[in-house]
């Protein structure tokens, strides 16, 4: 009902019955959300600001937080506590509380719209109504409603690709061999496309010491990873590369972009090249990168050259080479993304692991643009925070972390998650190439503690056999530091 002034009624001269409404000047409380108060001077609740989703965009495949900005009491008297209702043009309705406001006081509130919109390109509008049940007596009832402009449903590129129906950072190739994997940035560094502008090519060199291999090692694959950023003119589709003087064709191209905001048209990505046949084992190797537009903004992170080798003197290794590109940014106020949403996933597939034979499981993660930030999960367990730091701006601007994840390993279905953590305004990191090298049968396989062997002369063969089987069964696992 509408709140009206306090009305006393004398009934049969026996007692006074009071009907107690909410007037301007009332306070919040009681089962109905109000408590009695005398009517004061008039209040006027209005929505003085805008009704707008975070980042000004409605995102597909995720909930959206809507801000109702500057709910204000324009009247000379205080207003009681009430509610504001939010209505989406495609069906959602939600409410939240508005506290009592003094004259001239204002507040901004948020309501979460959990609707999952599966189709991009559709439009949505939101309407907010303060005091939706018309319970507060106001001097002006015409300014309680505000409708947003039309919002187009768009992907949120700062969320992981699982939220945008894109691809994870998946396994490109596996190896099962006696050997391993080495990698190096060589002398590469971040190369801005604009500062200075005017360049069309540059070179990167790796010495033999950058990628140490024994004389008996045989190179099974040499792979070059070329990550980039700031591409707002599709220059990545026109670049060329030569390796040791031989033009090489791009083998894969992974891309991502924010899709909204000031940098909606700026693409990030990873170009990969198979340079096995051009690679010089033990010698100097060089790559020359060329672009066609000398004033393009495309900027290059440091290049990674990775070599998988076979060596009869090495332990047996299962090698997983994953690649992709997924930009991430956890910023609920700026991007509308939580850390859970700003997560990239790296599933390793193609080989089954006998975990009882694992001596080490070395995970190497590459995260461009990460500076003292990010969380790492292995098979659903968050094991580290502030994992990545690319160091000085004059370096590669690609952060690398290597650690033994043997304690978390499964026979198959292993999956790593790389998560953006809140790191100030407008954060951005990326997940690119990732390596997992599982060593089998080396020192520490099946357990890593030392157990003194008992005197054989004091035991019968049966007792000795029993003791040995029990030791193997209870042998513990320890991560090598």
Coordinates of C-alpha atoms in Angstrom, one line a residue, residues 70-449:
X70 CA 23.6 7.1 -7.4
X71 CA 20.3 6.2 -5.8
X72 CA 19.8 9.6 -4.2
X73 CA 17.4 11.2 -1.7
X74 CA 16.7 14.6 -3.3
X75 CA 14.1 15.6 -0.7
X76 CA 14.6 17.8 2.4
X77 CA 13.8 15.0 4.8
X78 CA 15.3 11.6 5.4
X79 CA 14.0 8.5 3.5
X80 CA 13.3 5.1 5.1
X81 CA 15.0 1.9 4.1
X82 CA 13.5 0.3 1.0
X83 CA 14.4 -1.8 -2.0
X84 CA 15.5 -1.4 -5.6
X85 CA 14.3 -3.9 -8.3
X86 CA 16.2 -4.7 -11.5
X87 CA 14.4 -6.1 -14.5
X88 CA 16.2 -7.4 -17.7
X89 CA 14.4 -7.2 -21.0
X90 CA 14.9 -10.9 -21.5
X91 CA 13.3 -12.0 -18.2
X92 CA 15.5 -11.7 -15.1
X93 CA 14.1 -9.8 -12.1
X94 CA 16.1 -9.3 -8.9
X95 CA 16.1 -7.0 -5.8
X96 CA 18.5 -5.6 -3.2
X97 CA 18.1 -3.4 -0.2
X98 CA 18.5 0.4 -0.1
X99 CA 19.3 1.7 3.4
X100 CA 17.8 4.9 4.9
X101 CA 19.3 8.0 3.2
X102 CA 19.6 11.4 4.7
X103 CA 18.7 14.4 2.6
X104 CA 21.2 14.7 -0.2
X105 CA 22.8 11.3 0.5
X106 CA 23.3 8.8 -2.3
X107 CA 24.4 5.2 -2.7
X108 CA 25.4 2.9 -5.6
X109 CA 24.3 -0.8 -5.4
X110 CA 24.9 -3.9 -7.5
X111 CA 22.7 -6.8 -8.4
X112 CA 24.0 -10.0 -10.0
X113 CA 22.1 -11.3 -13.0
X114 CA 22.8 -15.0 -13.2
X115 CA 21.3 -15.5 -16.6
X116 CA 23.5 -17.5 -18.9
X117 CA 23.0 -16.1 -22.4
X118 CA 24.3 -18.5 -25.0
X119 CA 24.0 -16.3 -28.1
X120 CA 26.2 -13.3 -28.9
X121 CA 24.8 -10.4 -30.9
X122 CA 21.5 -10.2 -29.0
X123 CA 20.6 -7.0 -27.1
X124 CA 19.5 -6.6 -23.5
X125 CA 18.3 -3.6 -21.6
X126 CA 17.9 -3.2 -17.8
X127 CA 15.4 -1.2 -15.9
X128 CA 15.9 -0.3 -12.2
X129 CA 13.0 0.9 -10.0
X130 CA 13.6 2.2 -6.5
X131 CA 10.8 1.6 -4.0
X132 CA 9.2 -0.8 -6.5
X133 CA 6.2 -1.6 -4.2
X134 CA 5.5 2.1 -3.8
X135 CA 5.7 2.0 0.0
X136 CA 7.5 5.3 0.6
X137 CA 5.6 8.5 0.4
X138 CA 7.7 10.9 -1.7
X139 CA 7.3 14.4 -3.0
X140 CA 8.1 13.2 -6.6
X141 CA 7.2 9.6 -7.7
X142 CA 8.3 10.1 -11.4
X143 CA 12.1 9.8 -10.9
X144 CA 12.2 6.3 -9.3
X145 CA 12.8 4.5 -12.6
X146 CA 15.9 4.4 -14.9
X147 CA 16.5 2.2 -18.0
X148 CA 19.9 1.4 -19.5
X149 CA 20.9 1.8 -23.1
X150 CA 20.7 -1.3 -25.2
X151 CA 23.6 -3.7 -24.5
X152 CA 24.9 -6.2 -27.1
X153 CA 25.7 -9.6 -25.7
X154 CA 29.5 -10.2 -26.3
X155 CA 32.2 -12.6 -25.4
X156 CA 34.5 -11.7 -22.5
X157 CA 38.0 -12.3 -23.7
X158 CA 39.5 -11.8 -20.3
X159 CA 37.7 -15.0 -19.1
X160 CA 39.3 -18.3 -19.9
X161 CA 38.4 -19.8 -23.2
X162 CA 36.2 -22.4 -21.5
X163 CA 33.9 -19.5 -20.8
X164 CA 33.9 -18.4 -24.5
X165 CA 33.6 -21.9 -26.1
X166 CA 37.2 -21.7 -27.3
X167 CA 40.0 -24.2 -27.1
X168 CA 42.1 -25.0 -24.0
X169 CA 45.9 -25.1 -24.3
X170 CA 46.0 -28.6 -25.6
X171 CA 48.6 -31.3 -26.3
X172 CA 50.2 -30.8 -29.7
X173 CA 52.5 -33.8 -29.6
X174 CA 53.9 -36.4 -27.2
X175 CA 57.2 -38.3 -27.0
X176 CA 58.1 -41.5 -25.2
X177 CA 61.9 -41.9 -25.4
X178 CA 65.2 -41.9 -23.5
X179 CA 65.9 -38.2 -23.5
X180 CA 64.4 -34.9 -22.6
X181 CA 63.5 -31.3 -23.6
X182 CA 65.6 -28.2 -23.5
X183 CA 64.4 -24.6 -24.2
X184 CA 65.8 -21.1 -24.4
X185 CA 64.9 -17.5 -25.2
X186 CA 68.3 -17.0 -26.8
X187 CA 69.0 -13.3 -27.0
X188 CA 65.4 -12.3 -27.7
X189 CA 63.6 -9.5 -25.8
X190 CA 60.2 -7.8 -26.0
X191 CA 60.0 -5.8 -29.2
X192 CA 57.5 -3.0 -29.3
X193 CA 55.8 -2.3 -32.6
X194 CA 55.6 1.4 -32.0
X195 CA 58.5 2.5 -29.7
X196 CA 60.4 2.9 -31.8
X197 CA 58.2 2.5 -34.9
X198 CA 59.5 2.1 -38.5
X199 CA 61.1 -1.3 -38.3
X200 CA 60.3 -4.2 -40.6
X201 CA 62.5 -7.0 -39.2
X202 CA 64.8 -8.2 -36.4
X203 CA 66.7 -11.3 -35.6
X204 CA 67.1 -13.6 -32.6
X205 CA 70.1 -15.9 -32.0
X206 CA 70.7 -19.0 -29.9
X207 CA 74.2 -20.3 -29.2
X208 CA 75.1 -23.9 -28.7
X209 CA 75.4 -23.3 -25.0
X210 CA 71.8 -22.0 -24.9
X211 CA 70.5 -25.5 -25.9
X212 CA 73.1 -28.0 -24.5
X213 CA 73.0 -31.5 -26.1
X214 CA 75.4 -34.4 -25.8
X215 CA 77.3 -35.7 -28.8
X216 CA 75.1 -38.8 -28.8
X217 CA 71.8 -36.9 -28.7
X218 CA 69.5 -37.0 -31.7
X219 CA 67.1 -34.1 -32.2
X220 CA 63.5 -35.3 -32.6
X221 CA 61.9 -31.9 -32.8
X222 CA 63.0 -28.3 -32.8
X223 CA 60.0 -26.0 -32.3
X224 CA 59.9 -22.2 -32.4
X225 CA 57.3 -20.3 -30.4
X226 CA 56.6 -16.7 -31.4
X227 CA 54.1 -14.9 -29.2
X228 CA 52.8 -11.4 -29.9
X229 CA 50.5 -8.6 -28.6
X230 CA 49.0 -5.2 -29.6
X231 CA 48.0 -6.4 -33.1
X232 CA 45.1 -4.1 -34.2
X233 CA 45.6 -4.5 -37.9
X234 CA 45.9 -8.2 -38.4
X235 CA 49.6 -7.9 -39.1
X236 CA 50.2 -11.3 -37.6
X237 CA 48.6 -12.8 -40.7
X238 CA 51.2 -11.2 -43.0
X239 CA 54.4 -11.7 -41.1
X240 CA 57.2 -14.0 -42.3
X241 CA 60.0 -15.9 -40.6
X242 CA 63.2 -17.5 -41.7
X243 CA 65.4 -19.9 -39.6
X244 CA 69.0 -20.2 -40.4
X245 CA 68.4 -18.4 -43.7
X246 CA 65.6 -20.8 -44.8
X247 CA 62.0 -19.4 -45.0
X248 CA 59.7 -21.5 -42.8
X249 CA 56.0 -21.8 -42.9
X250 CA 53.9 -21.2 -39.9
X251 CA 52.5 -24.5 -38.6
X252 CA 49.9 -23.2 -36.1
X253 CA 48.3 -19.8 -35.2
X254 CA 46.5 -19.3 -31.9
X255 CA 44.7 -16.0 -31.2
X256 CA 42.7 -14.3 -28.5
X257 CA 41.3 -10.8 -27.9
X258 CA 39.2 -9.0 -25.2
X259 CA 36.2 -8.3 -27.5
X260 CA 35.2 -5.3 -25.5
X261 CA 36.5 -2.1 -24.0
X262 CA 39.3 0.2 -25.2
X263 CA 41.3 -2.7 -26.7
X264 CA 38.6 -4.8 -28.2
X265 CA 40.3 -4.8 -31.6
X266 CA 43.8 -5.6 -30.2
X267 CA 44.7 -9.3 -30.8
X268 CA 47.1 -11.4 -28.9
X269 CA 48.5 -14.7 -30.1
X270 CA 51.1 -17.4 -30.7
X271 CA 52.7 -18.5 -34.0
X272 CA 54.5 -21.8 -34.0
X273 CA 57.1 -23.2 -36.4
X274 CA 58.6 -26.6 -36.9
X275 CA 62.3 -25.9 -37.5
X276 CA 63.6 -29.4 -37.0
X277 CA 65.2 -29.8 -40.4
X278 CA 66.9 -26.4 -40.2
X279 CA 68.2 -26.7 -36.6
X280 CA 72.0 -26.9 -36.1
X281 CA 72.8 -29.1 -33.1
X282 CA 75.6 -27.7 -30.9
X283 CA 75.9 -24.6 -33.2
X284 CA 74.4 -21.2 -33.6
X285 CA 70.8 -20.9 -34.7
X286 CA 69.1 -17.7 -35.7
X287 CA 65.5 -16.6 -36.7
X288 CA 64.7 -13.5 -38.7
X289 CA 61.2 -12.1 -38.1
X290 CA 59.7 -9.7 -40.7
X291 CA 56.5 -7.7 -40.9
X292 CA 55.1 -5.8 -43.9
X293 CA 53.8 -2.6 -42.2
X294 CA 56.7 -0.7 -40.6
X295 CA 54.2 1.3 -38.5
X296 CA 52.0 -1.6 -37.3
X297 CA 51.4 -1.9 -33.6
X298 CA 52.1 -5.6 -33.4
X299 CA 54.7 -6.2 -30.7
X300 CA 56.6 -9.4 -30.0
X301 CA 57.3 -11.1 -26.8
X302 CA 60.5 -13.1 -26.5
X303 CA 60.8 -16.2 -28.8
X304 CA 61.2 -19.6 -27.3
X305 CA 63.2 -22.4 -29.1
X306 CA 62.4 -25.8 -27.6
X307 CA 64.3 -29.0 -28.6
X308 CA 63.2 -32.6 -27.9
X309 CA 66.1 -35.0 -28.0
X310 CA 66.7 -38.7 -27.7
X311 CA 69.9 -39.8 -25.9
X312 CA 70.7 -43.5 -25.1
X313 CA 72.4 -42.3 -21.9
X314 CA 69.3 -40.6 -20.6
X315 CA 66.4 -41.9 -18.5
X316 CA 63.1 -42.8 -20.2
X317 CA 60.9 -39.7 -20.4
X318 CA 57.3 -39.0 -21.4
X319 CA 57.1 -35.5 -22.9
X320 CA 54.0 -33.5 -23.5
X321 CA 54.1 -30.4 -25.6
X322 CA 51.0 -28.3 -25.2
X323 CA 50.2 -25.0 -27.0
X324 CA 47.5 -22.4 -27.4
X325 CA 46.9 -18.8 -26.4
X326 CA 44.4 -17.6 -23.8
X327 CA 44.5 -14.1 -22.4
X328 CA 43.2 -13.7 -18.8
X329 CA 42.3 -10.8 -16.5
X330 CA 40.7 -11.1 -13.1
X331 CA 39.1 -7.7 -12.4
X332 CA 35.5 -7.8 -11.1
X333 CA 35.2 -4.0 -11.3
X334 CA 36.9 -3.4 -14.6
X335 CA 36.3 -6.6 -16.6
X336 CA 33.5 -8.3 -14.8
X337 CA 35.7 -11.3 -14.3
X338 CA 36.4 -13.3 -11.1
X339 CA 39.6 -15.3 -10.7
X340 CA 37.6 -18.5 -11.3
X341 CA 36.4 -17.1 -14.6
X342 CA 39.8 -15.8 -15.6
X343 CA 41.4 -19.3 -15.7
X344 CA 43.0 -21.1 -18.6
X345 CA 43.2 -24.9 -18.6
X346 CA 46.0 -27.1 -19.9
X347 CA 44.9 -30.8 -20.2
X348 CA 47.8 -33.2 -21.0
X349 CA 46.7 -36.1 -23.2
X350 CA 48.1 -38.9 -25.4
X351 CA 50.2 -41.0 -23.0
X352 CA 49.5 -43.1 -19.9
X353 CA 51.8 -42.7 -17.0
X354 CA 52.9 -45.5 -14.6
X355 CA 53.0 -43.2 -11.5
X356 CA 54.9 -45.9 -9.5
X357 CA 57.9 -45.5 -11.8
X358 CA 58.0 -41.7 -11.9
X359 CA 61.1 -40.1 -10.5
X360 CA 60.3 -36.5 -11.6
X361 CA 57.5 -34.7 -13.3
X362 CA 58.8 -31.3 -14.4
X363 CA 56.1 -28.8 -15.4
X364 CA 57.3 -25.7 -17.3
X365 CA 54.6 -23.0 -17.8
X366 CA 55.0 -19.9 -20.0
X367 CA 52.9 -16.9 -19.1
X368 CA 53.4 -13.7 -21.2
X369 CA 52.8 -10.4 -19.4
X370 CA 52.7 -11.9 -15.9
X371 CA 54.5 -9.8 -13.3
X372 CA 54.4 -11.3 -9.7
X373 CA 50.9 -12.7 -10.1
X374 CA 48.9 -15.7 -10.9
X375 CA 47.8 -19.0 -9.3
X376 CA 48.7 -22.5 -10.4
X377 CA 46.5 -25.6 -10.0
X378 CA 47.3 -29.2 -10.7
X379 CA 44.5 -31.7 -11.0
X380 CA 42.1 -29.5 -9.1
X381 CA 44.5 -28.6 -6.3
X382 CA 45.8 -25.0 -6.0
X383 CA 49.4 -25.4 -5.2
X384 CA 51.0 -22.0 -5.5
X385 CA 50.2 -18.2 -5.8
X386 CA 52.1 -15.3 -7.3
X387 CA 53.8 -17.9 -9.4
X388 CA 55.0 -15.9 -12.5
X389 CA 57.2 -12.8 -12.9
X390 CA 58.7 -11.9 -16.2
X391 CA 61.2 -9.6 -14.5
X392 CA 62.5 -6.3 -16.1
X393 CA 60.6 -4.6 -18.9
X394 CA 63.8 -4.9 -21.0
X395 CA 63.6 -8.7 -21.0
X396 CA 61.3 -11.1 -22.8
X397 CA 58.1 -10.2 -20.8
X398 CA 57.4 -13.9 -20.8
X399 CA 57.3 -15.4 -17.3
X400 CA 58.5 -19.0 -16.9
X401 CA 58.0 -21.3 -13.9
X402 CA 59.4 -24.8 -13.6
X403 CA 58.5 -27.1 -10.8
X404 CA 58.2 -30.9 -10.0
X405 CA 54.5 -31.9 -9.8
X406 CA 55.1 -35.6 -9.2
X407 CA 53.1 -35.5 -5.9
X408 CA 49.9 -34.5 -7.8
X409 CA 50.3 -36.7 -10.9
X410 CA 47.7 -39.2 -12.2
X411 CA 48.1 -42.0 -14.7
X412 CA 46.1 -40.0 -17.2
X413 CA 43.7 -37.0 -17.4
X414 CA 46.3 -34.7 -15.9
X415 CA 45.2 -31.0 -16.1
X416 CA 46.9 -27.8 -15.1
X417 CA 45.1 -24.5 -14.5
X418 CA 46.7 -21.1 -14.9
X419 CA 44.7 -18.4 -13.1
X420 CA 44.9 -14.6 -13.2
X421 CA 44.9 -13.1 -9.7
X422 CA 43.8 -9.5 -8.9
X423 CA 46.8 -7.3 -9.5
X424 CA 45.5 -3.8 -9.7
X425 CA 43.4 -2.2 -12.5
X426 CA 43.1 -3.8 -15.9
X427 CA 45.4 -6.8 -15.4
X428 CA 46.2 -9.1 -18.3
X429 CA 48.3 -12.2 -18.6
X430 CA 48.3 -15.1 -21.1
X431 CA 48.8 -18.9 -21.2
X432 CA 50.8 -20.0 -24.2
X433 CA 53.1 -23.1 -24.7
X434 CA 53.4 -25.5 -21.7
X435 CA 55.6 -28.5 -21.2
X436 CA 55.4 -31.6 -19.0
X437 CA 58.4 -33.9 -18.9
X438 CA 57.9 -37.1 -16.8
X439 CA 61.0 -39.1 -16.0
X440 CA 60.6 -42.8 -15.4
X441 CA 62.8 -45.2 -13.6
X442 CA 65.4 -42.7 -12.6
X443 CA 66.7 -42.1 -9.1
X444 CA 63.8 -41.7 -6.7
X445 CA 61.2 -43.7 -8.7
X446 CA 58.7 -45.4 -6.5
X447 CA 60.1 -43.7 -3.4
X448 CA 62.9 -41.5 -2.3
X449 CA 63.9 -42.3 1.3

